[in-house]
Short mmCIF file of C-alpha atoms in Angstrom, two decimals:
data_model
loop_
_atom_site.label_atom_id
_atom_site.label_comp_id
_atom_site.label_asym_id
_atom_site.label_seq_id
_atom_site.Cartn_x
_atom_site.Cartn_y
_atom_site.Cartn_z
CA MET A 1 129.05 122.51 119.15
CA LYS A 2 129.04 125.64 117.51
CA SER A 3 130.39 125.83 114.92
CA LYS A 4 133.75 127.67 114.12
CA SER A 5 133.70 130.87 111.62
CA LEU A 6 136.37 129.53 109.36
CA HIS A 7 136.76 131.04 105.69
CA LYS A 8 138.06 130.61 102.28
CA GLY A 9 142.49 131.74 102.31
CA ASP A 10 142.29 131.21 106.28
CA GLU A 11 145.35 129.13 107.59
CA VAL A 12 145.08 126.68 109.29
CA LYS A 13 146.08 123.32 111.30
CA TRP A 14 145.43 120.19 111.78
CA GLN A 15 147.04 116.56 112.63
CA THR A 16 147.83 113.74 110.80
CA SER A 17 149.05 110.17 111.12
CA GLN A 18 152.41 112.14 110.06
CA GLY A 19 151.65 114.24 112.75
CA LYS A 20 150.93 118.53 112.07
CA THR A 21 150.53 119.72 109.19
CA SER A 22 148.89 122.70 107.43
CA GLY A 23 147.36 124.49 104.56
CA LYS A 24 145.17 126.49 103.89
CA ILE A 25 140.69 126.90 103.49
CA VAL A 26 139.84 125.24 100.01
CA ARG A 27 135.60 125.81 101.24
CA LYS A 28 133.20 124.66 103.31
CA LEU A 29 131.15 122.18 102.24
CA THR A 30 127.35 121.47 102.77
CA ALA A 31 126.72 118.52 100.71
CA PRO A 32 127.49 115.16 100.56
CA ARG A 33 130.25 114.16 98.06
CA LYS A 34 133.06 111.89 96.83
CA ILE A 35 136.69 113.42 96.96
CA LYS A 36 139.92 110.91 96.78
CA GLY A 37 136.82 108.29 97.36
CA HIS A 38 136.79 108.62 100.29
CA LYS A 39 132.74 109.97 101.07
CA VAL A 40 132.37 113.27 102.90
CA ALA A 41 128.83 113.66 104.59
CA ALA A 42 129.09 116.78 104.75
CA THR A 43 125.62 118.60 105.40
CA LYS A 44 124.57 123.08 106.07
CA ASP A 45 123.82 121.97 109.51
CA ASP A 46 126.98 119.41 109.79
CA PRO A 47 129.65 120.85 107.20
CA GLN A 48 133.26 120.15 106.61
CA TYR A 49 135.91 121.88 105.35
CA LEU A 50 138.10 121.35 101.87
CA VAL A 51 141.72 121.82 102.93
CA GLU A 52 144.66 122.12 100.67
CA SER A 53 148.21 120.31 102.56
CA GLU A 54 150.66 123.49 102.41
CA LYS A 55 153.08 120.97 102.53
CA THR A 56 151.80 118.74 99.12
CA GLY A 57 149.57 120.41 97.82
CA GLU A 58 146.82 117.60 98.15
CA GLN A 59 142.86 118.03 99.37
CA ALA A 60 140.97 117.22 102.16
CA ALA A 61 137.19 117.21 104.63
CA HIS A 62 138.93 117.85 106.91
CA LYS A 63 135.26 118.51 110.27
CA PRO A 64 135.72 122.14 112.24
CA GLU A 65 136.63 120.69 115.14
CA ALA A 66 139.93 118.93 113.79
CA LEU A 67 140.89 122.71 112.49
CA THR A 68 142.78 124.61 113.94
CA ARG A 69 143.51 128.96 112.52
CA LYS A 70 146.94 129.60 112.80
CA ARG A 71 147.92 132.22 114.50
CA LYS A 72 149.61 135.54 112.22
CA SER A 73 152.96 136.61 112.74
CA PRO A 74 153.52 140.78 113.67
#
């Protein structure tokens, strides 16, 4: 599957156990790391994105296929 073209600052939405939420891309992750005690298995070939929730300000890593770019209002 081809990776989505997402960039820092892009507004995105994603599904959580509490429902849909939205926020912004903070950065593209291309190396393994821990975020809030959770292992993120990101690599250059399989990147993930660090996103910040618009509602709570919390940050979490998501795979590109879990994120949808929000449409800009005209």
